[in-house]
CSV table of C-alpha atoms in Angstrom, one decimal:
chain,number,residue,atom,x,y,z
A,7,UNK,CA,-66.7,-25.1,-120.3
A,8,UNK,CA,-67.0,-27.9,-118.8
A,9,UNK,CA,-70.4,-29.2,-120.3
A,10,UNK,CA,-69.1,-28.8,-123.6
A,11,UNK,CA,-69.2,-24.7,-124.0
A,12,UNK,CA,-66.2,-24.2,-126.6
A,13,UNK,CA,-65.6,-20.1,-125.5
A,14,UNK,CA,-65.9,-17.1,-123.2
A,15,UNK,CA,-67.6,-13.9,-124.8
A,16,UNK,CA,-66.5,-11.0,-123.3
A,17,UNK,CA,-68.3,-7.3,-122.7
A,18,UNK,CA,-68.7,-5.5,-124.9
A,19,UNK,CA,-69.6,-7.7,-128.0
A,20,UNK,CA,-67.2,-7.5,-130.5
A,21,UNK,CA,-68.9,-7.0,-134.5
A,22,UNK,CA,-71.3,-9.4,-135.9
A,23,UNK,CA,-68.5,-10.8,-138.1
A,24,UNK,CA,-66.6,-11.7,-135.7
A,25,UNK,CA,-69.0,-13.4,-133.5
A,26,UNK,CA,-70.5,-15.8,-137.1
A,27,UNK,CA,-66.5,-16.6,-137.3
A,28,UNK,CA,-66.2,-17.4,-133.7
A,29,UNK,CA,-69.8,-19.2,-134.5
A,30,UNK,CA,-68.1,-21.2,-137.5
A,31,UNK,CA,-65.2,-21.7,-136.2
A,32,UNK,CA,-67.2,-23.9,-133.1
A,33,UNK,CA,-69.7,-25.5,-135.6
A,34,UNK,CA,-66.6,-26.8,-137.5
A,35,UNK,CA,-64.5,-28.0,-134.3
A,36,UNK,CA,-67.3,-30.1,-133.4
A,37,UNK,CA,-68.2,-31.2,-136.1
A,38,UNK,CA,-64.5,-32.6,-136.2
A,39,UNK,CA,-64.4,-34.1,-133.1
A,40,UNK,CA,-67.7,-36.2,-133.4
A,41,UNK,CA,-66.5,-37.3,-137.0
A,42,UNK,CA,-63.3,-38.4,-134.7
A,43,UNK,CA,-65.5,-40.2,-132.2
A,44,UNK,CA,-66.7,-42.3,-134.6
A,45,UNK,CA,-63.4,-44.1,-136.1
A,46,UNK,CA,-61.8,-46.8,-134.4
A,47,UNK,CA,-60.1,-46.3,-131.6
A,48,UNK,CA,-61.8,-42.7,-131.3
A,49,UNK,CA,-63.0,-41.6,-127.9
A,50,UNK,CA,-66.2,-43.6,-127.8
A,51,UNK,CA,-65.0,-46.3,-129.0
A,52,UNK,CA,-64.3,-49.7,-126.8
A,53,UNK,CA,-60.8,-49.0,-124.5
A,54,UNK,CA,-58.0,-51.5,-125.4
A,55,UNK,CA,-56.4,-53.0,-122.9
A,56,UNK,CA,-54.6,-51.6,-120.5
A,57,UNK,CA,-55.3,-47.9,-121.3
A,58,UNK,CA,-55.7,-45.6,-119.0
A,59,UNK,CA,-58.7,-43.4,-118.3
A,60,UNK,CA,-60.0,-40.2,-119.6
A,61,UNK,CA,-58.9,-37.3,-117.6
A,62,UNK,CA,-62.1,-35.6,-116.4
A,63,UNK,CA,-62.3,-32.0,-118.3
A,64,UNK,CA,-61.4,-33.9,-121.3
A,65,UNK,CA,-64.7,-36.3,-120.7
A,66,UNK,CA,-66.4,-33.8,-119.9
A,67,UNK,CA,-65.9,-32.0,-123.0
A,68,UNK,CA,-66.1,-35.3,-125.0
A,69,UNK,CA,-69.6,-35.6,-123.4
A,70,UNK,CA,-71.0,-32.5,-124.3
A,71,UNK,CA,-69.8,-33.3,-128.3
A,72,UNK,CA,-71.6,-36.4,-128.1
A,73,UNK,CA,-74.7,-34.7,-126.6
A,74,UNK,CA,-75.1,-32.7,-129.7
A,75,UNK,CA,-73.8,-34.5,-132.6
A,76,UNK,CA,-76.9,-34.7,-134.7
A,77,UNK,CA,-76.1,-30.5,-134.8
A,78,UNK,CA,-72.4,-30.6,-135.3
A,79,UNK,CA,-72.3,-33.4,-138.4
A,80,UNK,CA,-73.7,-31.2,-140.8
A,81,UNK,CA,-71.4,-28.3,-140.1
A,82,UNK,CA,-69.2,-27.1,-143.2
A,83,UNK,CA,-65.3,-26.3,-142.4
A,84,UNK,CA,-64.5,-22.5,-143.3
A,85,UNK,CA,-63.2,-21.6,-146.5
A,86,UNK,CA,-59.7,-20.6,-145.7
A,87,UNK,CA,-57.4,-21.3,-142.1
A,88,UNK,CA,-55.9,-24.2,-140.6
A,89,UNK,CA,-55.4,-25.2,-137.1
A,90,UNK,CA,-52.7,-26.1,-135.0
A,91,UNK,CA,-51.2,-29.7,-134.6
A,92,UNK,CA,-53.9,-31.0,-131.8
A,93,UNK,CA,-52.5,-32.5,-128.6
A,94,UNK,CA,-53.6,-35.9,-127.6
A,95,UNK,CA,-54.3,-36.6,-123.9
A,96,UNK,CA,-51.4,-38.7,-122.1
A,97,UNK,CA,-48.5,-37.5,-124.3
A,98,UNK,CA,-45.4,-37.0,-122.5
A,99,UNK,CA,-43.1,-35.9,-125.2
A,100,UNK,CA,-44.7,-33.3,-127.2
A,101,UNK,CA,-43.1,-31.4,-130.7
A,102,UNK,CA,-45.0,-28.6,-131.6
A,103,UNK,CA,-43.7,-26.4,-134.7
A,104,UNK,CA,-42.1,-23.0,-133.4
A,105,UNK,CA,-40.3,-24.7,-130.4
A,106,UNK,CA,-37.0,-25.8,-131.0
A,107,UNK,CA,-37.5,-28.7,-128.4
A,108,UNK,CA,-40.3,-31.0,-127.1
A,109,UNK,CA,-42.0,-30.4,-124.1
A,110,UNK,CA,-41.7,-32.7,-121.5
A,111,UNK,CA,-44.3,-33.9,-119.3
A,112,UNK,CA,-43.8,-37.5,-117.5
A,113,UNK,CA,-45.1,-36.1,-114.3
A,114,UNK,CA,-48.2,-35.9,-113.2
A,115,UNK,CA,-48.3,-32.3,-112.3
A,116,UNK,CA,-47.1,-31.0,-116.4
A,117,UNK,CA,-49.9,-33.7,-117.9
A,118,UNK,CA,-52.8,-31.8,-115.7
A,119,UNK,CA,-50.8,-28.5,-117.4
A,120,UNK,CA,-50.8,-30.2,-120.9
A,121,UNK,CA,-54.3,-31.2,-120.4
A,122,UNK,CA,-55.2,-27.7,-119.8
A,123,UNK,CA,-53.3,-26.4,-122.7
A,124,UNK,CA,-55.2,-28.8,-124.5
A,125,UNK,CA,-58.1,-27.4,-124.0
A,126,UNK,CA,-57.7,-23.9,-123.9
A,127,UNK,CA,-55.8,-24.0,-127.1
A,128,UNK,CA,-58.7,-23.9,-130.2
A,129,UNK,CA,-60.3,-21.1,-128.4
A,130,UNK,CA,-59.6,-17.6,-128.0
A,131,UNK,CA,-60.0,-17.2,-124.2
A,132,UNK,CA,-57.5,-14.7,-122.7
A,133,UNK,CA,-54.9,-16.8,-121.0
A,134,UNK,CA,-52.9,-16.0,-117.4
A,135,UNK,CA,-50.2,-18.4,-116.8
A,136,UNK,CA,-48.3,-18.3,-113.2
A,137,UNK,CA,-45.2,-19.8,-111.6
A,138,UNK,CA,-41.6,-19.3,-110.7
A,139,UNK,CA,-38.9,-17.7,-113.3
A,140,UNK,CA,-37.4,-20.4,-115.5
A,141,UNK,CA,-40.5,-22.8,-115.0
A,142,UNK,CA,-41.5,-22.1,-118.5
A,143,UNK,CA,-43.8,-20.0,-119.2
A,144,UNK,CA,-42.3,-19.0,-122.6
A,145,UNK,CA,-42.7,-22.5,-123.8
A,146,UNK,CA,-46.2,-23.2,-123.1
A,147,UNK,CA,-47.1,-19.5,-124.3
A,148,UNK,CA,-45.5,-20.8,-127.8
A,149,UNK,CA,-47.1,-24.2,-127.6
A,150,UNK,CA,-51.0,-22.8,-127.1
A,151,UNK,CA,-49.9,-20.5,-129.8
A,152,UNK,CA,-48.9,-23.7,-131.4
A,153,UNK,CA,-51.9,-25.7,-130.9
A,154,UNK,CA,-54.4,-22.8,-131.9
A,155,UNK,CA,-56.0,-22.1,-135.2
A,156,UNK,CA,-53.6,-19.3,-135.0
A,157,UNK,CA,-50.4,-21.2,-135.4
A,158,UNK,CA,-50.1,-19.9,-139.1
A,159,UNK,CA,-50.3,-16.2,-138.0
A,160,UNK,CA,-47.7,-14.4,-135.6
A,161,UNK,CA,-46.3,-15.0,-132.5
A,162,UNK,CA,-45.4,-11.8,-130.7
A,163,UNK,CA,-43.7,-11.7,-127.4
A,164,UNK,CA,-42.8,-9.0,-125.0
A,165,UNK,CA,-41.2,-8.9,-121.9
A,166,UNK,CA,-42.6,-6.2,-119.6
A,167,UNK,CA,-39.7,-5.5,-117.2
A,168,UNK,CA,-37.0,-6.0,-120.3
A,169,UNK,CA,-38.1,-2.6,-122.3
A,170,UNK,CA,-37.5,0.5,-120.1
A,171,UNK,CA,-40.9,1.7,-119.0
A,172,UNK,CA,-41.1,4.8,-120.5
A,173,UNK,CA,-41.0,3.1,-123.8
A,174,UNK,CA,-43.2,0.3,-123.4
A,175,UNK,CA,-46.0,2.3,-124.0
A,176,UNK,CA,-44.9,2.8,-127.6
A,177,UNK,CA,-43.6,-0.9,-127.9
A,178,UNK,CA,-46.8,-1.9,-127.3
A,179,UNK,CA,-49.1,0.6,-128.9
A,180,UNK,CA,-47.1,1.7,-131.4
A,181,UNK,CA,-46.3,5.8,-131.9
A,182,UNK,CA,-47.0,8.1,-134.4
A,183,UNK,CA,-44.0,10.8,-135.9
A,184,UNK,CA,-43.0,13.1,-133.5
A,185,UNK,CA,-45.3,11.6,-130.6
A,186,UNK,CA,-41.7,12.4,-128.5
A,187,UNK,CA,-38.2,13.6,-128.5
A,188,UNK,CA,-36.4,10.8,-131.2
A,189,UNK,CA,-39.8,9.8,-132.8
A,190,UNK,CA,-38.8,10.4,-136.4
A,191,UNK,CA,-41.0,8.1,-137.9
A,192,UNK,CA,-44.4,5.9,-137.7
A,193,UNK,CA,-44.1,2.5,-136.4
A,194,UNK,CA,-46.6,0.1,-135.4
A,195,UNK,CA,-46.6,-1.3,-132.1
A,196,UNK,CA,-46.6,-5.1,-131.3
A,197,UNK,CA,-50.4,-5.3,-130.8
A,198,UNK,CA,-50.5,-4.5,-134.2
A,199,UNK,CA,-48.1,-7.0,-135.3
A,200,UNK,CA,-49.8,-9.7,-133.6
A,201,UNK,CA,-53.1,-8.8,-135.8
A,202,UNK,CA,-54.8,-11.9,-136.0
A,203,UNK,CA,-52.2,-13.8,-134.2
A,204,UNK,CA,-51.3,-14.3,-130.4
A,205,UNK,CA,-49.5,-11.7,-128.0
A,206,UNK,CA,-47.6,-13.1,-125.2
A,207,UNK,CA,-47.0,-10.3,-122.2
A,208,UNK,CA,-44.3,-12.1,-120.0
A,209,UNK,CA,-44.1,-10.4,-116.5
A,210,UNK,CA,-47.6,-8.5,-116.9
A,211,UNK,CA,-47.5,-7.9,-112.9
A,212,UNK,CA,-44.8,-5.3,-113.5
A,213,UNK,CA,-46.8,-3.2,-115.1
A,214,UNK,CA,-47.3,0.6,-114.6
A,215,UNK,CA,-51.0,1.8,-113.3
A,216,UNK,CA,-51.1,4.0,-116.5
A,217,UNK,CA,-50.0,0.9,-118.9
A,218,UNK,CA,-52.3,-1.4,-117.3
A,219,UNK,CA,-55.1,1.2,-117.7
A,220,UNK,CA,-54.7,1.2,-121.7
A,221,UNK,CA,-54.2,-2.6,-121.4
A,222,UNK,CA,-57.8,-3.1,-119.8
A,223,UNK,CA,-59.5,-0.5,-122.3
A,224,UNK,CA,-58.1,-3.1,-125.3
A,225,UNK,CA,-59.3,-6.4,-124.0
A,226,UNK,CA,-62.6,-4.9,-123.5
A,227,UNK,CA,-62.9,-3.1,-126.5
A,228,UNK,CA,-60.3,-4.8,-129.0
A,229,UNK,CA,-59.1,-1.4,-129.9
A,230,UNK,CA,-56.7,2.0,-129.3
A,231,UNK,CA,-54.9,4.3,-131.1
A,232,UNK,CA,-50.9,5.0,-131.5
A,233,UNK,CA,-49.0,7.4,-128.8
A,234,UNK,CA,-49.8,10.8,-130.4
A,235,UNK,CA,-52.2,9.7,-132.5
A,236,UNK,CA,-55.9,10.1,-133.1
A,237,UNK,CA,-57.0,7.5,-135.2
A,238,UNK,CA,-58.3,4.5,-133.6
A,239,UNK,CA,-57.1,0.8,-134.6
A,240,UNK,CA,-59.0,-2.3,-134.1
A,241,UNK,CA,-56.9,-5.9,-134.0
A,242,UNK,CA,-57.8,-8.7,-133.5
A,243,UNK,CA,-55.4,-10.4,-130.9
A,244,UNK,CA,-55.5,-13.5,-128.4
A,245,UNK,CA,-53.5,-12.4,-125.5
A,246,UNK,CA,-51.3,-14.8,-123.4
A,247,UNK,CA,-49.9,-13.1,-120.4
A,248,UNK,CA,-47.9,-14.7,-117.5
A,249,UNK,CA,-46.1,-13.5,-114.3
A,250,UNK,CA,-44.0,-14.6,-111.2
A,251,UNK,CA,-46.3,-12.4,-108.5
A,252,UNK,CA,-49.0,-12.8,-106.9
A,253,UNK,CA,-51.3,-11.4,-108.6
A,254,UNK,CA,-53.8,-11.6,-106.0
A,255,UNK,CA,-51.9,-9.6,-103.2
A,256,UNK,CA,-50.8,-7.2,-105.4
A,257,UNK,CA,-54.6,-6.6,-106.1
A,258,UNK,CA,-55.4,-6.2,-101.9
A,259,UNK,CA,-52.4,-4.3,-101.8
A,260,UNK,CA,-53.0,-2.1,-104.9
A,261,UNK,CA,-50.6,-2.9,-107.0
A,262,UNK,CA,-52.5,-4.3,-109.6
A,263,UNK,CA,-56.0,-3.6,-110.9
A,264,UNK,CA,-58.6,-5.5,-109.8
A,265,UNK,CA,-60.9,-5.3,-113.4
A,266,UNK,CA,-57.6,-6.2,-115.0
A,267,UNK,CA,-56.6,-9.4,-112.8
A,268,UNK,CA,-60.3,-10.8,-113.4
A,269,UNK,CA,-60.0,-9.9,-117.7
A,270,UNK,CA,-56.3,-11.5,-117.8
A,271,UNK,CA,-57.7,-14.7,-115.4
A,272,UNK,CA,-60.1,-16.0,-117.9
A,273,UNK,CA,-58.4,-19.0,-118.4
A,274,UNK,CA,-55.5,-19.6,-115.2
A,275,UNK,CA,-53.0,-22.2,-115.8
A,276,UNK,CA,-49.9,-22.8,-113.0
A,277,UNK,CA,-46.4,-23.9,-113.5
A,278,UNK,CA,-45.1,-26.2,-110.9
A,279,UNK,CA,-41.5,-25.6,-110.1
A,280,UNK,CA,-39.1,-28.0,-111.3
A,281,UNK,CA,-39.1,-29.5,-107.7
A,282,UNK,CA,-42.2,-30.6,-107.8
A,283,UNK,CA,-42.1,-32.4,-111.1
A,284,UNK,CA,-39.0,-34.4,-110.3
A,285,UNK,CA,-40.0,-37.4,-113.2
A,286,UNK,CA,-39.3,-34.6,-115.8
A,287,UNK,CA,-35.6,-33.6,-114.3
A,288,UNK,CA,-33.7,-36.7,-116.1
A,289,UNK,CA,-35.7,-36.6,-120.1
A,290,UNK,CA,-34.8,-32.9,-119.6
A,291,UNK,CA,-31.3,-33.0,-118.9
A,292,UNK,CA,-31.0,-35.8,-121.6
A,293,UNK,CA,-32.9,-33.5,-124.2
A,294,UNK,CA,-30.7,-30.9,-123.4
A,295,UNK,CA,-27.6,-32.6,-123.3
A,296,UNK,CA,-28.3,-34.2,-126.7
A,297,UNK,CA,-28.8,-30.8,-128.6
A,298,UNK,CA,-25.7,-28.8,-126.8
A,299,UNK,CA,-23.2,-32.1,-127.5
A,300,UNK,CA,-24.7,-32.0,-131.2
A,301,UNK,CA,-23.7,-28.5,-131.4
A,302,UNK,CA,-20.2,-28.9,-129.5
A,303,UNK,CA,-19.7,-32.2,-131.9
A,304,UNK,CA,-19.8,-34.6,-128.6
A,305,UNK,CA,-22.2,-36.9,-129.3
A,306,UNK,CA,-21.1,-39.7,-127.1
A,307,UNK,CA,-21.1,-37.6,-123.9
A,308,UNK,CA,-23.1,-39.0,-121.5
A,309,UNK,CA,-24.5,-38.7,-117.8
A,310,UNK,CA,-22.9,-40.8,-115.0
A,311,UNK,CA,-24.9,-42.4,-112.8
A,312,UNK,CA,-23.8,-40.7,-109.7
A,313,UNK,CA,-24.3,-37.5,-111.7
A,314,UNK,CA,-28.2,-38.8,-112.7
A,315,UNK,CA,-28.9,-39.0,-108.9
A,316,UNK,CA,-27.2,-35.4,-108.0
A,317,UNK,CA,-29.7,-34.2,-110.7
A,318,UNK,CA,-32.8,-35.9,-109.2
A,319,UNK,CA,-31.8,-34.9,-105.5
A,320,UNK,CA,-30.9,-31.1,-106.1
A,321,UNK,CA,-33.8,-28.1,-105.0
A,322,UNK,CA,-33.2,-26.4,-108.4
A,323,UNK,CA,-34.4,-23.2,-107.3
A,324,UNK,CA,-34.2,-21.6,-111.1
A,325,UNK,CA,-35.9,-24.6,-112.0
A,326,UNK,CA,-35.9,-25.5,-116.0
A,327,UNK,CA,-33.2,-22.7,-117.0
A,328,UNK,CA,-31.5,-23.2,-114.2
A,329,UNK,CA,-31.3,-27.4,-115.2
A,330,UNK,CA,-30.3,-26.1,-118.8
A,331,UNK,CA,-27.7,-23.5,-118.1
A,332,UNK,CA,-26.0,-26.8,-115.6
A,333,UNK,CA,-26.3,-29.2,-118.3
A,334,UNK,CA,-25.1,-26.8,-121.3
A,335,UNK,CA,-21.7,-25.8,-118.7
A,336,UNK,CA,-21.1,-29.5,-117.6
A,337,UNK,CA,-20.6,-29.9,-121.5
A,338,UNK,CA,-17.6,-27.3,-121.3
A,339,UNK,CA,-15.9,-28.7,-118.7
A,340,UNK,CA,-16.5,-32.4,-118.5
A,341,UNK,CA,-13.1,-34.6,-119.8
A,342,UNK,CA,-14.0,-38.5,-121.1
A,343,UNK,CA,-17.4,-39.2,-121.8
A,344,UNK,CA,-19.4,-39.0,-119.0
A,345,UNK,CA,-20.5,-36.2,-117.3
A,346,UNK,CA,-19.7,-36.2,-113.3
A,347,UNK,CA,-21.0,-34.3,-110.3
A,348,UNK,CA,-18.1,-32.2,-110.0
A,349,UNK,CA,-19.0,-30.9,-113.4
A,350,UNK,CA,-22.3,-29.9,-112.2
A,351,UNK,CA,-21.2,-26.9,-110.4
A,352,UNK,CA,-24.8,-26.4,-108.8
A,353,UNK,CA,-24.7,-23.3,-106.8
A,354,UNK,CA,-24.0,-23.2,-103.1
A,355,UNK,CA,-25.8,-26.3,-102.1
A,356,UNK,CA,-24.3,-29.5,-102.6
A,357,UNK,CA,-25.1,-31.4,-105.6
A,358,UNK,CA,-26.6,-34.5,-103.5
A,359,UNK,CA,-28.1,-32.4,-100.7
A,360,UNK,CA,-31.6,-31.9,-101.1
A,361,UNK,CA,-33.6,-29.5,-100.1
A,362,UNK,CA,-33.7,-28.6,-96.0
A,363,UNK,CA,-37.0,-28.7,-94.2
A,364,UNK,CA,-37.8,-25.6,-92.3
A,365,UNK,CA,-39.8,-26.0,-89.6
A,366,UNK,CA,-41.7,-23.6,-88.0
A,367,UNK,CA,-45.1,-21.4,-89.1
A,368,UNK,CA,-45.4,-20.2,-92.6
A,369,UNK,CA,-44.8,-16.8,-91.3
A,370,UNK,CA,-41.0,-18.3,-89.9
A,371,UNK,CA,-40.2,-19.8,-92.9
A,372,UNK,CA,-41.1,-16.6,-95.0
A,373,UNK,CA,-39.2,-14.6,-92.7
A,374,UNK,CA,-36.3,-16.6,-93.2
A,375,UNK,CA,-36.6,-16.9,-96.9
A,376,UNK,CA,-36.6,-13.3,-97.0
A,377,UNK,CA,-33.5,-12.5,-95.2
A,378,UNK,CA,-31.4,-15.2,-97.1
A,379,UNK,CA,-32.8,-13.2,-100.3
A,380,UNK,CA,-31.4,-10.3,-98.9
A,381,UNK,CA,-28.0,-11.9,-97.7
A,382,UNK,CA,-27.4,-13.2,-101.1
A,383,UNK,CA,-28.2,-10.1,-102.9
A,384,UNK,CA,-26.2,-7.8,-100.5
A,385,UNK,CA,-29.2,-6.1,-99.1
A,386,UNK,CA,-30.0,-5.1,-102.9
A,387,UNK,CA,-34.6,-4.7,-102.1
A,388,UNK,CA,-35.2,-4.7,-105.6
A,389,UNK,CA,-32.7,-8.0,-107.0
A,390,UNK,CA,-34.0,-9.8,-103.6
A,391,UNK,CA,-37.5,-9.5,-104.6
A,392,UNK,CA,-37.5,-10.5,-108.1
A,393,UNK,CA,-35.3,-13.7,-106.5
A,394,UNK,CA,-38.4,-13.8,-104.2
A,395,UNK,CA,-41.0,-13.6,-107.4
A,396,UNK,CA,-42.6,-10.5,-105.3
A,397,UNK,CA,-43.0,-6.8,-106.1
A,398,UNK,CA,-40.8,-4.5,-104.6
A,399,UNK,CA,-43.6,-3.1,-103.1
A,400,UNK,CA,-44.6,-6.2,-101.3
A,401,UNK,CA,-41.1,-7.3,-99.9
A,402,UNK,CA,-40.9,-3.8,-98.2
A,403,UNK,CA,-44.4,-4.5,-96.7
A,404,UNK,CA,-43.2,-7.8,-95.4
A,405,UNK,CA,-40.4,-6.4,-94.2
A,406,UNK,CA,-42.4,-3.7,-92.2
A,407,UNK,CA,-44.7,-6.4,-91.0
A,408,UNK,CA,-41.9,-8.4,-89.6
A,409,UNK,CA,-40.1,-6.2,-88.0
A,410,UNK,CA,-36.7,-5.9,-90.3
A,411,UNK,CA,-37.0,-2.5,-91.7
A,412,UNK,CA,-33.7,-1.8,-90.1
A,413,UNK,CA,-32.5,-4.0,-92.9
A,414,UNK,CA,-29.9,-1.5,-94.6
A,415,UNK,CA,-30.9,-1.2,-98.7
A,416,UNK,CA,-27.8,-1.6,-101.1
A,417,UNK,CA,-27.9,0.6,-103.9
A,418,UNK,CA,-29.7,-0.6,-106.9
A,419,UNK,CA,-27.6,-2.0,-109.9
């Protein structure tokens, strides 16, 4: 990828029509960005002054289309598609159409994320896209989606640990009439609704062995049939999945399959946590202040300048939604017309505290991270290790390991 390779093929080859479109579809994307490279102020042409340098994968790539530009330049665009708006490298405020909201991305840590979106968009590789909850993972999802030559096609998400799991099966795959009990009628599934579109699988990592069996068997052979049906359907569908585990040590601990980590991990992208993106905190508490006072009809509400640096200092350990859900409350209760840190109401930590050291070994510091998880969900395994971003499975290993199985369980809600 990067000397200029624009996609993956996976095992076992698709058909022959779909390999000349994924051919075309490169010719013509190259043959764009040489035509690019030669206007002014294109990508080989003199820097002005003061700009910044190319990041390195996107040189790289630039190098490889200038390697073969004699081939690319007399490429002919398809017939019939369009592609996404295209994302220029350095923007820190980026609209895409679908999101209601720009993404924000003054740090350094959300442009190396915006870089790899970037690139990964105007392919078709399978994407797996890791971080905290509330670190947004939706957003991006959309925003790929956004940037592909997809963008005019459908979006589809599902949430894997929001549908029961004896019905995501059908959700997914779809179910034929009385597949089951209540199955009155046919009805597609959401692969099939993304059909030449993008499916985005949020919390993958909490899916069954079964499930995650039938997942593998589609991206290798782009196909399956209906619960209780025979026929087989074939989509075509770029799949965007993201979790909060770790992936990885589910795998050793087997929890997740190891063919099916490697399929979904063809292109890996990371969200930081909002803590370590701190430039981002203030143009996203402005962004959402501005649309929750346009739709409260307070326009003039503003943040103090005590409240900016409460914002700035705080851990915010539910990172983006948790900045969102402070900022769309403060709107409620703030009197005048600024916003102060009283108003912030930002959990059990002060406002202006920030986040305690540890010391101690990683193994101390996980130990204690654990038990607070389970003080603050009353002993409660299962709510303390989706605060954790583990599988239940894992917490009760760690919990073996360290000694604290005589940690009483609370009931499950």
């Amino acid at each position: 990828m990067r000397r200029g390779a624009y996609d993956y093929l996976l095992k076992p080859l698709g058909s022959p029509e779909e390999l000349r479109l994924l051919v075309r579809k490169a010719l013509t994307e190259r043959a764009q960005a040489s035509a690019r490279s030669d206007l002014p102020g294109g990508p080989h042409s003199p820097a002005a002054p003061g700009q910044t340098g190319t990041p390195p994968a996107a040189a790289a790539v630039r190098e490889g289309n200038s390697r073969s530009r004699g081939i690319w330049a007399r490429a002919q665009p398809p017939a019939s598609g369009r592609a996404g708006r295209r994302l220029e490298a350095g923007e820190t405020t980026v609209s895409i159409p679908g999101l209601p909201e720009p993404i924000i991305a003054v740090s350094r840590a959300m442009q190396e994320v915006l870089e790899l979106v970037r690139l990964v968009a105007p392919t078709t590789a399978t994407v797996l896209m890791t971080g905290q909850s509330g670190t947004g993972k939706g957003v991006i999802a959309r925003a790929i989606h956004g940037l592909s030559p997809r963008a005019d096609r459908p979006f589809i998400p599902v949430s894997c640990v929001a549908i029961p799991e004896n019905l995501l099966e059908s959700e997914l795959f779809g179910h034929e009439r009385g597949a089951f009990t209540g199955a009155v009628a046919q009805r597609r599934g959401r692969f099939e609704l993304a059909d030449g579109g993008t499916l985005f699988l949020d919390e993958v990592g909490d899916m069954s062995p079964a499930l995650q069996a039938r997942l593998l068997r589609v991206l290798q052979e782009r196909q399956f049939e209906r619960v209780g049906g025979t026929r087989t359907i074939r989509v075509d569908v770029r799949l965007v999945a993201a979790t909060n585990r770790d992936l990885e040590q589910a795998v050793l601990e087997r929890g997740f399959r190891e063919d099916l980590y490697y399929r979904l991990k063809v292109f890996p992208i990371h969200l930081p946590p909002l803590r370590e993106r701190r430039e981002d905190i203030l143009p996203l508490a402005t962004t959402f202040l501005a649309r929750v006072a346009s739709r409260h009809h307070r326009e003039g509400l503003r943040l103090s300048r005590a409240t900016v640096q409460s914002l700035l200092e705080y851990a915010w350990p539910g990172n983006v939604r948790e900045l969102e859900h402070a900022i769309e409350r403060t709107l409620i209760v703030a009197r005048g017309e600024e916003i102060q840190p009283e108003n912030l109401a930002l959990g059990v930590r002060s406002p202006g505290a920030a986040p305690t050291p540890q010391p101690g070994t990683m193994e101390e510091i996980e130990k204690a991270a654990i038990l607070r998880a389970l003080e603050e969900t009353g002993g409660n395994r299962r709510l303390a290790a989706r605060r954790l971003g583990m599988a239940l499975r894992t917490l009760q290993y760690r919990l073996k390991s360290y000694g604290l199985t005589n940690q009483r369980p609370a009931s499950d809600p």
